[in-house]
Short mmCIF file of C-alpha atoms and ligand atoms in Angstrom, two decimals:
data_model
loop_
_atom_site.label_atom_id
_atom_site.label_comp_id
_atom_site.label_asym_id
_atom_site.label_seq_id
_atom_site.Cartn_x
_atom_site.Cartn_y
_atom_site.Cartn_z
CA MET A 65 -58.63 -5.31 -60.16
CA THR A 66 -61.70 -5.83 -57.95
CA PRO A 67 -60.66 -7.00 -54.48
CA LEU A 68 -61.89 -10.47 -53.47
CA ARG A 69 -62.18 -12.41 -50.22
CA THR A 70 -63.52 -15.76 -49.04
CA CYS A 71 -67.15 -15.88 -47.89
CA ARG A 72 -67.39 -16.28 -44.12
CA MET A 73 -70.37 -18.57 -44.57
CA CYS A 74 -69.87 -20.75 -47.65
CA GLN A 75 -66.20 -20.20 -48.59
CA GLY A 76 -67.39 -18.87 -51.96
CA SER A 77 -65.84 -15.82 -53.60
CA VAL A 78 -66.84 -12.38 -52.27
CA ARG A 79 -66.43 -9.51 -54.74
CA GLN A 80 -66.03 -5.96 -53.37
CA VAL A 81 -68.89 -3.67 -54.43
CA LEU A 82 -68.62 -0.56 -52.23
CA ASP A 83 -65.55 1.09 -50.73
CA LEU A 84 -66.18 3.45 -47.79
CA GLY A 85 -62.51 4.11 -47.05
CA ARG A 86 -60.58 4.41 -43.82
CA GLN A 87 -62.87 4.25 -40.79
CA PRO A 88 -62.64 3.92 -37.00
CA SER A 89 -64.76 1.56 -34.92
CA ALA A 90 -68.23 3.13 -35.24
CA ASN A 91 -69.31 3.15 -31.59
CA ALA A 92 -65.92 4.01 -30.06
CA PHE A 93 -66.65 7.42 -28.54
CA LEU A 94 -63.41 8.68 -27.06
CA PRO A 95 -62.86 11.58 -24.67
CA PRO A 96 -60.74 14.36 -26.24
CA ALA A 97 -57.65 13.31 -24.27
CA ALA A 98 -57.72 9.77 -25.72
CA VAL A 99 -58.01 10.34 -29.49
CA ALA A 100 -54.47 9.06 -29.98
CA ASP A 101 -55.85 5.58 -29.10
CA GLU A 102 -58.20 5.54 -32.09
CA VAL A 103 -57.93 2.43 -34.26
CA TYR A 104 -58.72 2.56 -37.99
CA PHE A 105 -59.51 -0.09 -40.56
CA HIS A 106 -60.66 -0.33 -44.15
CA LEU A 107 -64.47 -0.37 -44.56
CA ALA A 108 -65.77 -2.00 -47.73
CA ALA A 109 -68.69 -4.28 -48.57
CA GLY A 110 -68.75 -7.21 -50.97
CA VAL A 111 -71.21 -9.79 -52.20
CA CYS A 112 -70.73 -13.58 -52.22
CA GLU A 113 -71.11 -14.94 -55.72
CA SER A 114 -72.28 -18.33 -54.35
CA CYS A 115 -74.63 -17.74 -51.39
CA THR A 116 -75.40 -13.99 -52.09
CA LEU A 117 -74.45 -12.88 -48.56
CA LEU A 118 -73.48 -9.19 -48.45
CA GLN A 119 -70.60 -8.75 -46.00
CA LEU A 120 -67.60 -6.67 -45.00
CA MET A 121 -64.35 -7.27 -46.83
CA ASP A 122 -62.25 -6.66 -43.70
CA GLU A 123 -63.17 -6.70 -40.05
CA THR A 124 -62.06 -5.22 -36.75
CA PRO A 125 -61.37 -7.83 -34.04
CA GLN A 126 -64.45 -8.29 -31.80
CA GLY A 127 -62.34 -7.45 -28.76
CA LEU A 128 -61.63 -3.95 -30.14
CA ARG A 129 -65.30 -3.12 -30.70
CA TYR A 130 -66.92 -3.50 -27.29
CA ARG A 131 -64.47 -1.78 -24.96
CA ASP A 132 -65.11 1.02 -22.45
CA SER A 133 -65.52 3.49 -25.32
CA TYR A 134 -68.55 1.49 -26.64
CA ARG A 135 -71.40 3.88 -25.91
CA TYR A 136 -74.47 2.62 -27.77
CA GLU A 137 -77.59 2.21 -25.64
CA ALA A 138 -80.34 0.27 -27.42
CA SER A 139 -83.06 1.94 -25.32
CA GLY A 140 -82.02 5.39 -26.58
CA SER A 141 -85.30 6.22 -28.34
CA LYS A 142 -88.97 6.00 -27.46
CA GLY A 143 -89.50 4.12 -30.72
CA ALA A 144 -86.96 1.44 -29.75
CA GLN A 145 -88.38 1.09 -26.22
CA GLU A 146 -91.87 0.51 -27.58
CA HIS A 147 -90.60 -1.83 -30.26
CA PHE A 148 -88.74 -4.11 -27.83
CA GLU A 149 -91.66 -4.12 -25.43
CA ARG A 150 -93.83 -5.44 -28.27
CA VAL A 151 -91.21 -8.08 -29.13
CA ALA A 152 -91.16 -9.27 -25.50
CA ASP A 153 -94.95 -9.25 -25.17
CA ARG A 154 -95.33 -11.36 -28.28
CA LEU A 155 -92.69 -13.90 -27.28
CA LEU A 156 -94.31 -14.14 -23.84
CA ALA A 157 -97.72 -14.76 -25.39
CA THR A 158 -96.68 -17.21 -28.10
CA GLU A 159 -93.45 -19.04 -27.24
CA LEU A 160 -92.73 -18.64 -23.53
CA THR A 161 -95.91 -20.29 -22.35
CA GLY A 162 -94.68 -23.69 -21.05
CA ALA A 163 -94.10 -24.77 -17.45
CA ASP A 164 -90.72 -23.07 -16.96
CA PRO A 165 -89.76 -21.33 -20.20
CA PHE A 166 -86.26 -19.99 -20.81
CA ILE A 167 -85.09 -17.30 -23.25
CA VAL A 168 -81.53 -16.27 -24.12
CA GLU A 169 -80.71 -12.97 -25.79
CA ILE A 170 -77.43 -12.71 -27.66
CA GLY A 171 -76.14 -9.13 -27.28
CA CYS A 172 -78.82 -7.84 -24.90
CA ASN A 173 -77.18 -4.39 -24.70
CA ASP A 174 -78.81 -2.36 -21.88
CA GLY A 175 -81.56 -4.96 -21.40
CA VAL A 176 -84.29 -3.01 -23.18
CA MET A 177 -86.02 -6.21 -24.39
CA LEU A 178 -85.26 -8.55 -21.46
CA ASP A 179 -86.56 -5.94 -19.02
CA SER A 180 -90.16 -6.90 -19.91
CA ILE A 181 -89.29 -10.61 -19.72
CA ALA A 182 -87.72 -10.16 -16.27
CA ARG A 183 -90.76 -8.21 -15.04
CA ALA A 184 -92.99 -11.08 -16.23
CA GLY A 185 -90.93 -13.38 -13.99
CA VAL A 186 -89.74 -15.54 -16.90
CA ARG A 187 -86.33 -17.26 -16.80
CA HIS A 188 -83.89 -15.45 -19.07
CA LEU A 189 -80.23 -14.77 -19.71
CA GLY A 190 -78.66 -11.88 -21.59
CA ILE A 191 -75.20 -12.32 -23.06
CA GLU A 192 -73.47 -8.99 -23.51
CA PRO A 193 -69.77 -8.41 -24.14
CA ALA A 194 -69.77 -4.61 -23.62
CA LYS A 195 -69.35 -4.06 -19.88
CA GLY A 196 -70.88 -0.57 -19.72
CA VAL A 197 -74.25 -1.55 -21.22
CA ALA A 198 -74.19 -4.97 -19.50
CA ASP A 199 -74.04 -3.07 -16.18
CA LEU A 200 -77.06 -0.99 -17.23
CA ALA A 201 -78.98 -4.21 -17.99
CA GLU A 202 -78.04 -5.67 -14.62
CA ALA A 203 -79.14 -2.48 -12.85
CA ARG A 204 -82.60 -2.97 -14.41
CA GLY A 205 -82.85 -6.44 -12.86
CA VAL A 206 -81.93 -8.43 -15.99
CA THR A 207 -79.77 -11.55 -15.51
CA ILE A 208 -76.69 -11.25 -17.70
CA ILE A 209 -73.26 -12.67 -18.37
CA ASN A 210 -70.59 -10.31 -19.62
CA GLU A 211 -69.07 -12.22 -22.56
CA PHE A 212 -69.30 -13.06 -26.27
CA PHE A 213 -71.69 -15.74 -27.49
CA GLY A 214 -70.19 -18.73 -29.26
CA HIS A 215 -70.14 -22.50 -29.10
CA SER A 216 -68.29 -22.76 -25.78
CA SER A 217 -70.56 -20.27 -23.98
CA ALA A 218 -73.57 -22.17 -25.37
CA VAL A 219 -72.23 -25.43 -23.87
CA ASP A 220 -71.82 -23.73 -20.46
CA ILE A 221 -75.29 -22.14 -20.54
CA ARG A 222 -76.95 -25.39 -21.53
CA GLN A 223 -75.23 -27.19 -18.67
CA LEU A 224 -76.20 -24.57 -16.11
CA HIS A 225 -79.69 -23.60 -17.27
CA GLY A 226 -80.92 -26.26 -19.69
CA ALA A 227 -82.16 -25.76 -23.25
CA ALA A 228 -83.61 -22.43 -24.42
CA ASP A 229 -87.11 -22.19 -25.88
CA VAL A 230 -86.15 -18.98 -27.64
CA ILE A 231 -82.79 -17.56 -28.66
CA TYR A 232 -83.17 -13.93 -29.68
CA GLY A 233 -80.88 -11.27 -31.13
CA ALA A 234 -81.40 -7.74 -32.46
CA ASN A 235 -78.65 -6.11 -34.52
CA THR A 236 -76.23 -8.58 -33.02
CA ILE A 237 -76.25 -11.71 -35.13
CA CYS A 238 -74.89 -9.69 -38.06
CA SER A 239 -71.88 -8.78 -35.93
CA ILE A 240 -70.74 -12.36 -35.27
CA ALA A 241 -68.19 -13.07 -37.99
CA ASP A 242 -67.79 -16.72 -36.97
CA ILE A 243 -71.09 -18.04 -38.38
CA THR A 244 -70.08 -21.65 -37.73
CA GLY A 245 -69.41 -20.92 -34.04
CA LEU A 246 -72.70 -19.03 -33.78
CA MET A 247 -74.81 -21.73 -35.41
CA ARG A 248 -73.11 -24.56 -33.51
CA GLY A 249 -73.85 -22.57 -30.36
CA VAL A 250 -77.51 -22.18 -31.32
CA ASP A 251 -77.70 -25.89 -32.15
CA THR A 252 -76.27 -26.76 -28.73
CA LEU A 253 -78.50 -24.43 -26.74
CA LEU A 254 -81.88 -24.48 -28.50
CA SER A 255 -84.58 -26.95 -27.40
CA ALA A 256 -85.86 -29.49 -29.95
CA ASP A 257 -88.82 -27.30 -30.97
CA GLY A 258 -87.37 -23.93 -29.98
CA ILE A 259 -86.89 -20.93 -32.25
CA PHE A 260 -83.95 -18.69 -33.07
CA VAL A 261 -85.28 -15.19 -33.83
CA PHE A 262 -83.09 -12.34 -35.04
CA GLU A 263 -83.76 -8.94 -36.57
CA GLU A 264 -80.96 -7.32 -38.50
CA PRO A 265 -80.06 -4.71 -41.13
CA TYR A 266 -81.61 -5.80 -44.43
CA ALA A 267 -79.50 -5.94 -47.57
CA ASP A 268 -82.35 -4.45 -49.61
CA THR A 269 -82.66 -1.38 -47.32
CA VAL A 270 -78.90 -0.91 -47.48
CA VAL A 271 -78.62 -1.32 -51.26
CA ARG A 272 -81.84 -0.21 -52.96
CA GLY A 273 -82.92 1.91 -49.96
CA ARG A 274 -79.46 3.59 -50.10
CA ALA A 275 -79.00 3.26 -46.33
CA PHE A 276 -75.26 2.81 -46.80
CA ASP A 277 -74.70 4.23 -43.30
CA GLN A 278 -75.78 0.84 -41.91
CA ILE A 279 -72.37 -0.32 -43.05
CA TYR A 280 -69.85 -0.13 -40.23
CA ASP A 281 -67.42 -2.38 -38.44
CA GLU A 282 -69.96 -4.07 -36.14
CA HIS A 283 -72.20 -5.10 -39.02
CA VAL A 284 -70.16 -7.83 -40.66
CA PHE A 285 -73.25 -9.18 -42.51
CA TYR A 286 -76.29 -7.65 -44.28
CA PHE A 287 -78.71 -10.55 -44.44
CA SER A 288 -81.57 -11.30 -46.83
CA VAL A 289 -84.05 -14.16 -47.08
CA ARG A 290 -81.85 -15.84 -49.66
CA SER A 291 -78.67 -15.69 -47.62
CA VAL A 292 -80.40 -16.63 -44.34
CA GLU A 293 -82.03 -19.62 -46.04
CA ALA A 294 -78.60 -20.72 -47.22
CA MET A 295 -77.24 -20.27 -43.68
CA ALA A 296 -80.12 -22.17 -42.06
CA GLU A 297 -79.82 -25.11 -44.43
CA ARG A 298 -76.11 -25.39 -43.90
CA PHE A 299 -76.60 -25.99 -40.17
CA GLY A 300 -79.74 -28.18 -40.17
CA PHE A 301 -82.22 -25.35 -39.61
CA GLU A 302 -85.04 -23.90 -41.66
CA LEU A 303 -86.32 -20.35 -42.14
CA VAL A 304 -89.93 -20.59 -40.95
CA ASP A 305 -90.96 -16.94 -40.77
CA VAL A 306 -89.88 -13.50 -41.91
CA GLU A 307 -91.29 -10.09 -40.98
CA HIS A 308 -90.54 -6.47 -41.81
CA VAL A 309 -89.38 -4.38 -38.87
CA ALA A 310 -89.33 -0.57 -39.00
CA GLN A 311 -86.24 -0.18 -36.78
CA HIS A 312 -83.07 1.37 -38.23
CA GLY A 313 -84.78 2.42 -41.44
CA GLY A 314 -86.14 -1.05 -42.30
CA GLU A 315 -84.93 -4.44 -41.16
CA LEU A 316 -86.06 -8.04 -41.46
CA ARG A 317 -86.78 -10.39 -38.56
CA TYR A 318 -86.00 -14.03 -39.30
CA THR A 319 -87.33 -17.03 -37.36
CA LEU A 320 -85.35 -20.26 -37.64
CA ALA A 321 -86.41 -23.67 -36.32
CA ARG A 322 -84.80 -27.08 -36.64
CA ALA A 323 -85.46 -28.41 -40.16
CA GLY A 324 -88.87 -30.07 -40.50
CA VAL A 325 -90.13 -29.10 -37.03
CA ARG A 326 -92.32 -26.12 -37.98
CA THR A 327 -94.25 -25.26 -41.12
CA PRO A 328 -92.82 -22.20 -42.88
CA SER A 329 -95.24 -19.26 -43.12
CA ALA A 330 -96.39 -17.90 -46.49
CA ALA A 331 -94.32 -14.77 -45.80
CA VAL A 332 -91.07 -16.67 -46.40
CA LEU A 333 -91.91 -17.61 -49.98
CA LYS A 334 -93.39 -14.17 -50.66
CA GLN A 335 -90.24 -12.36 -49.52
CA TRP A 336 -88.06 -14.83 -51.39
CA HIS A 337 -89.93 -14.05 -54.63
CA ALA A 338 -89.68 -10.32 -53.96
CA GLU A 339 -85.91 -10.67 -53.62
CA MET A 340 -85.58 -12.75 -56.77
CA GLU A 341 -87.38 -10.04 -58.71
CA VAL A 342 -84.97 -7.28 -57.70
CA ASP A 343 -81.82 -9.47 -57.55
CA LEU A 344 -79.60 -7.52 -55.19
CA THR A 345 -76.56 -9.41 -56.37
CA ASP A 346 -76.90 -8.19 -59.95
CA PRO A 347 -73.61 -6.39 -60.83
CA ALA A 348 -75.51 -3.49 -62.50
CA THR A 349 -77.66 -2.94 -59.38
CA LEU A 350 -74.56 -2.94 -57.18
CA GLN A 351 -72.69 -0.58 -59.50
CA GLN A 352 -75.63 1.85 -59.45
CA TRP A 353 -75.61 1.60 -55.67
CA SER A 354 -71.94 2.49 -55.40
CA ALA A 355 -72.44 5.42 -57.83
CA ALA A 356 -75.45 6.69 -55.86
CA VAL A 357 -73.55 6.51 -52.56
CA HIS A 358 -70.69 8.55 -54.06
CA ASP A 359 -73.24 11.08 -55.38
CA THR A 360 -74.68 11.37 -51.87
CA ARG A 361 -71.22 12.08 -50.51
CA ASP A 362 -70.52 14.74 -53.15
CA ASN A 363 -73.91 16.41 -52.69
CA LEU A 364 -73.76 16.44 -48.90
CA VAL A 365 -70.24 17.88 -48.83
CA ALA A 366 -71.14 20.48 -51.50
CA LEU A 367 -74.20 21.55 -49.49
CA LEU A 368 -72.25 21.86 -46.23
CA ARG A 369 -69.47 23.81 -47.95
CA SER A 370 -71.91 26.23 -49.53
CA LEU A 371 -73.68 26.76 -46.20
CA ARG A 372 -70.32 27.47 -44.58
CA ALA A 373 -69.39 29.89 -47.38
CA ASP A 374 -72.70 31.70 -46.77
CA GLY A 375 -71.89 31.98 -43.07
CA ARG A 376 -74.84 29.79 -42.00
CA ARG A 377 -74.70 28.00 -38.65
CA VAL A 378 -74.83 24.21 -39.14
CA ALA A 379 -74.72 21.23 -36.72
CA GLY A 380 -75.66 17.55 -36.50
CA TYR A 381 -78.45 15.76 -34.60
CA GLY A 382 -77.77 12.30 -33.19
CA ALA A 383 -74.41 10.55 -33.03
CA PRO A 384 -75.40 7.00 -34.00
CA ALA A 385 -72.80 4.57 -35.32
CA LYS A 386 -74.30 5.33 -38.75
CA ALA A 387 -72.94 8.89 -38.47
CA THR A 388 -69.41 7.52 -38.07
CA THR A 389 -69.64 5.95 -41.53
CA VAL A 390 -71.07 9.10 -43.12
CA THR A 391 -68.71 11.65 -41.57
CA ASN A 392 -65.58 9.58 -42.22
CA PHE A 393 -66.58 8.59 -45.77
CA CYS A 394 -67.44 12.22 -46.60
CA GLY A 395 -64.51 13.77 -44.73
CA ILE A 396 -66.87 15.90 -42.60
CA GLY A 397 -65.14 17.29 -39.52
CA PRO A 398 -65.66 20.16 -37.04
CA ASP A 399 -64.82 22.69 -39.80
CA LEU A 400 -68.12 21.80 -41.52
CA LEU A 401 -70.12 20.66 -38.45
CA PRO A 402 -68.86 22.32 -35.25
CA PHE A 403 -70.94 20.06 -33.00
CA VAL A 404 -73.50 17.25 -32.87
CA CYS A 405 -76.08 16.78 -30.12
CA ASP A 406 -77.09 13.37 -28.76
CA SER A 407 -79.35 12.35 -25.89
CA THR A 408 -77.08 9.49 -24.71
CA PRO A 409 -75.34 10.77 -21.54
CA GLY A 410 -72.36 8.45 -22.16
CA LYS A 411 -71.65 10.08 -25.54
CA GLN A 412 -71.86 13.69 -24.35
CA GLY A 413 -68.50 15.38 -23.77
CA ARG A 414 -66.84 12.83 -26.06
CA LEU A 415 -65.89 13.04 -29.74
CA MET A 416 -67.45 11.40 -32.75
CA PRO A 417 -65.21 8.53 -33.90
CA GLY A 418 -62.67 9.58 -36.54
CA SER A 419 -64.23 12.96 -37.35
CA HIS A 420 -63.68 14.21 -33.77
CA ILE A 421 -66.78 16.41 -33.88
CA PRO A 422 -67.69 17.25 -30.25
CA ILE A 423 -70.94 15.79 -28.87
CA VAL A 424 -73.17 18.00 -26.71
CA SER A 425 -76.55 17.46 -25.05
CA PRO A 426 -79.84 18.26 -26.83
CA GLY A 427 -80.25 21.00 -24.19
CA ALA A 428 -77.16 22.80 -25.56
CA PHE A 429 -78.67 22.52 -29.06
CA ARG A 430 -81.95 24.09 -27.85
CA ASP A 431 -80.14 26.93 -26.07
CA ASP A 432 -78.87 28.30 -29.38
CA TYR A 433 -80.43 26.67 -32.46
CA PRO A 434 -78.23 26.35 -35.55
CA GLU A 435 -79.99 27.21 -38.85
CA PHE A 436 -79.36 23.86 -40.56
CA VAL A 437 -79.02 20.47 -38.91
CA VAL A 438 -77.89 17.20 -40.47
CA LEU A 439 -80.24 14.56 -39.07
CA PHE A 440 -77.83 11.67 -38.55
CA ALA A 441 -80.50 9.78 -36.56
CA TRP A 442 -82.72 9.92 -39.67
CA ASN A 443 -84.37 6.60 -38.77
CA HIS A 444 -85.94 8.40 -35.79
CA ALA A 445 -87.06 11.37 -37.92
CA ASP A 446 -90.71 11.27 -36.82
CA GLU A 447 -89.85 11.14 -33.13
CA ILE A 448 -87.16 13.83 -33.35
CA ILE A 449 -88.98 16.28 -35.63
CA ALA A 450 -92.06 16.05 -33.37
CA LYS A 451 -89.89 16.64 -30.30
CA GLU A 452 -88.02 19.57 -31.86
CA GLN A 453 -90.98 21.41 -33.36
CA ALA A 454 -89.74 24.77 -32.07
CA PHE A 455 -86.56 24.36 -34.14
CA ARG A 456 -88.58 24.26 -37.36
CA GLU A 457 -91.13 26.84 -36.31
CA LEU A 458 -88.26 29.36 -36.10
CA GLY A 459 -87.51 28.70 -39.78
CA ASN A 460 -84.56 26.37 -39.30
CA LYS A 461 -84.12 23.32 -41.54
CA TRP A 462 -83.30 19.62 -41.33
CA ILE A 463 -80.90 18.01 -43.81
CA VAL A 464 -81.24 14.29 -44.57
CA TYR A 465 -79.18 12.13 -46.94
CA VAL A 466 -81.05 8.79 -47.24
CA PRO A 467 -82.10 7.89 -49.87
CA GLU A 468 -80.61 11.14 -51.21
CA VAL A 469 -79.54 14.56 -49.92
CA ARG A 470 -82.42 16.94 -49.33
CA ILE A 471 -83.49 19.79 -47.07
CA ILE A 472 -86.79 19.28 -45.24
P1 TMP B 190 -79.84 4.34 -33.42
O1 TMP B 190 -80.50 4.82 -34.65
O2 TMP B 190 -78.71 3.41 -33.69
O3 TMP B 190 -80.83 3.82 -32.43
O4 TMP B 190 -79.15 5.59 -32.73
C1 TMP B 190 -79.84 6.78 -32.51
C2 TMP B 190 -78.92 7.81 -31.85
O5 TMP B 190 -79.60 9.06 -31.84
C3 TMP B 190 -78.57 7.49 -30.41
O6 TMP B 190 -77.24 7.87 -30.16
C4 TMP B 190 -79.52 8.35 -29.61
C5 TMP B 190 -79.72 9.55 -30.52
N1 TMP B 190 -81.03 10.19 -30.37
C6 TMP B 190 -81.08 11.50 -29.90
O7 TMP B 190 -80.05 12.10 -29.63
N2 TMP B 190 -82.30 12.08 -29.74
C7 TMP B 190 -83.47 11.43 -30.03
O8 TMP B 190 -84.54 12.00 -29.86
C8 TMP B 190 -83.40 10.07 -30.53
C9 TMP B 190 -84.64 9.33 -30.88
C10 TMP B 190 -82.15 9.50 -30.69
ZN1 ZN B 191 -71.17 -17.31 -49.49
#
């Protein structure tokens, strides 16, 4: 029987559509001596038959996700740095133009976006539960509080700082399982004509784009225009703009305002029609998705096994949270991939969650190139392939697996 759960947004019935098995917390990078502390849970995605929201069937408690072992730094690529600089510049030019504007970022991570806001001298506050990255943000000169966002923190912030002209989040709003608490918090904190802007993994990229590695414990929701519209309406808001964002393989940025305050852009209706045409909630589409993801697993494992049988030297590039999903779903461990390199200093010398593949620096990778490398940070392919030209010039090959397994 297909497992069911209650929708976190509308209390409708959520039907499981993809099972990714037993998984650890995706960004919990433990040192070798601490692997006994690893916590596992069941990773599966389902779709709500009422509001269409794609979401996890089970979740890890928030408190388990953002501990000392949380090692993700949002500024970890040139592409991301440039992206968040553009986000800040645009908000400064369009929304933060009043006498004493104020912006709040939910989950500001290492402050990559608020850095530009702080340098412009604009009042801001980052809310970040993971202490390690919150400290990095503070060291950059960003004002932060080290906690989770919810209704009670919104009440405190409003009392201390007044209403926010902009509330912003990137890859964070999808991780807040308590949608009611989130939206009541936004309602409390946002000014009468303010906007709530968030950019998040897009259900269409995950399903039809086959980016199943976006599914991990932090991403409780995979939004779409249809599900965000349903969410906005439920809490007295309106979706007034939607934009495509290239980050993480293709996301959508949603702009919400209080209902009736701003005129929705033409992009909202256009994207809504595009979604109706493909109907991501269609059982046949979702079944094909699950079959394709299992094919990817079989093909990737078969390729790595045949390379090992031929005595080829293979490794991984990038240890993003996405790689946790892939390695654990596929059962890829150090026997198939002896190491992975990653540029994040806080990940080096630690183990990939669950698979326990050791993480080394990109320098160690360059010292002795493997012949084949699984590009786990595939969403940064252009940046990485350009940076590692010598690797290819020597005849070595990249392996990617989204939308399907291929050697490039
Ligand atoms: P992200 O896709 O979630 O931003 O994660 C990308 C990961 O890949 C992050 O751990 C940093 C790593 N990375 C490298 O190791 N080298 C690179 O050149 C880039 C762009 C990313
Ligand atoms: Zn629902």
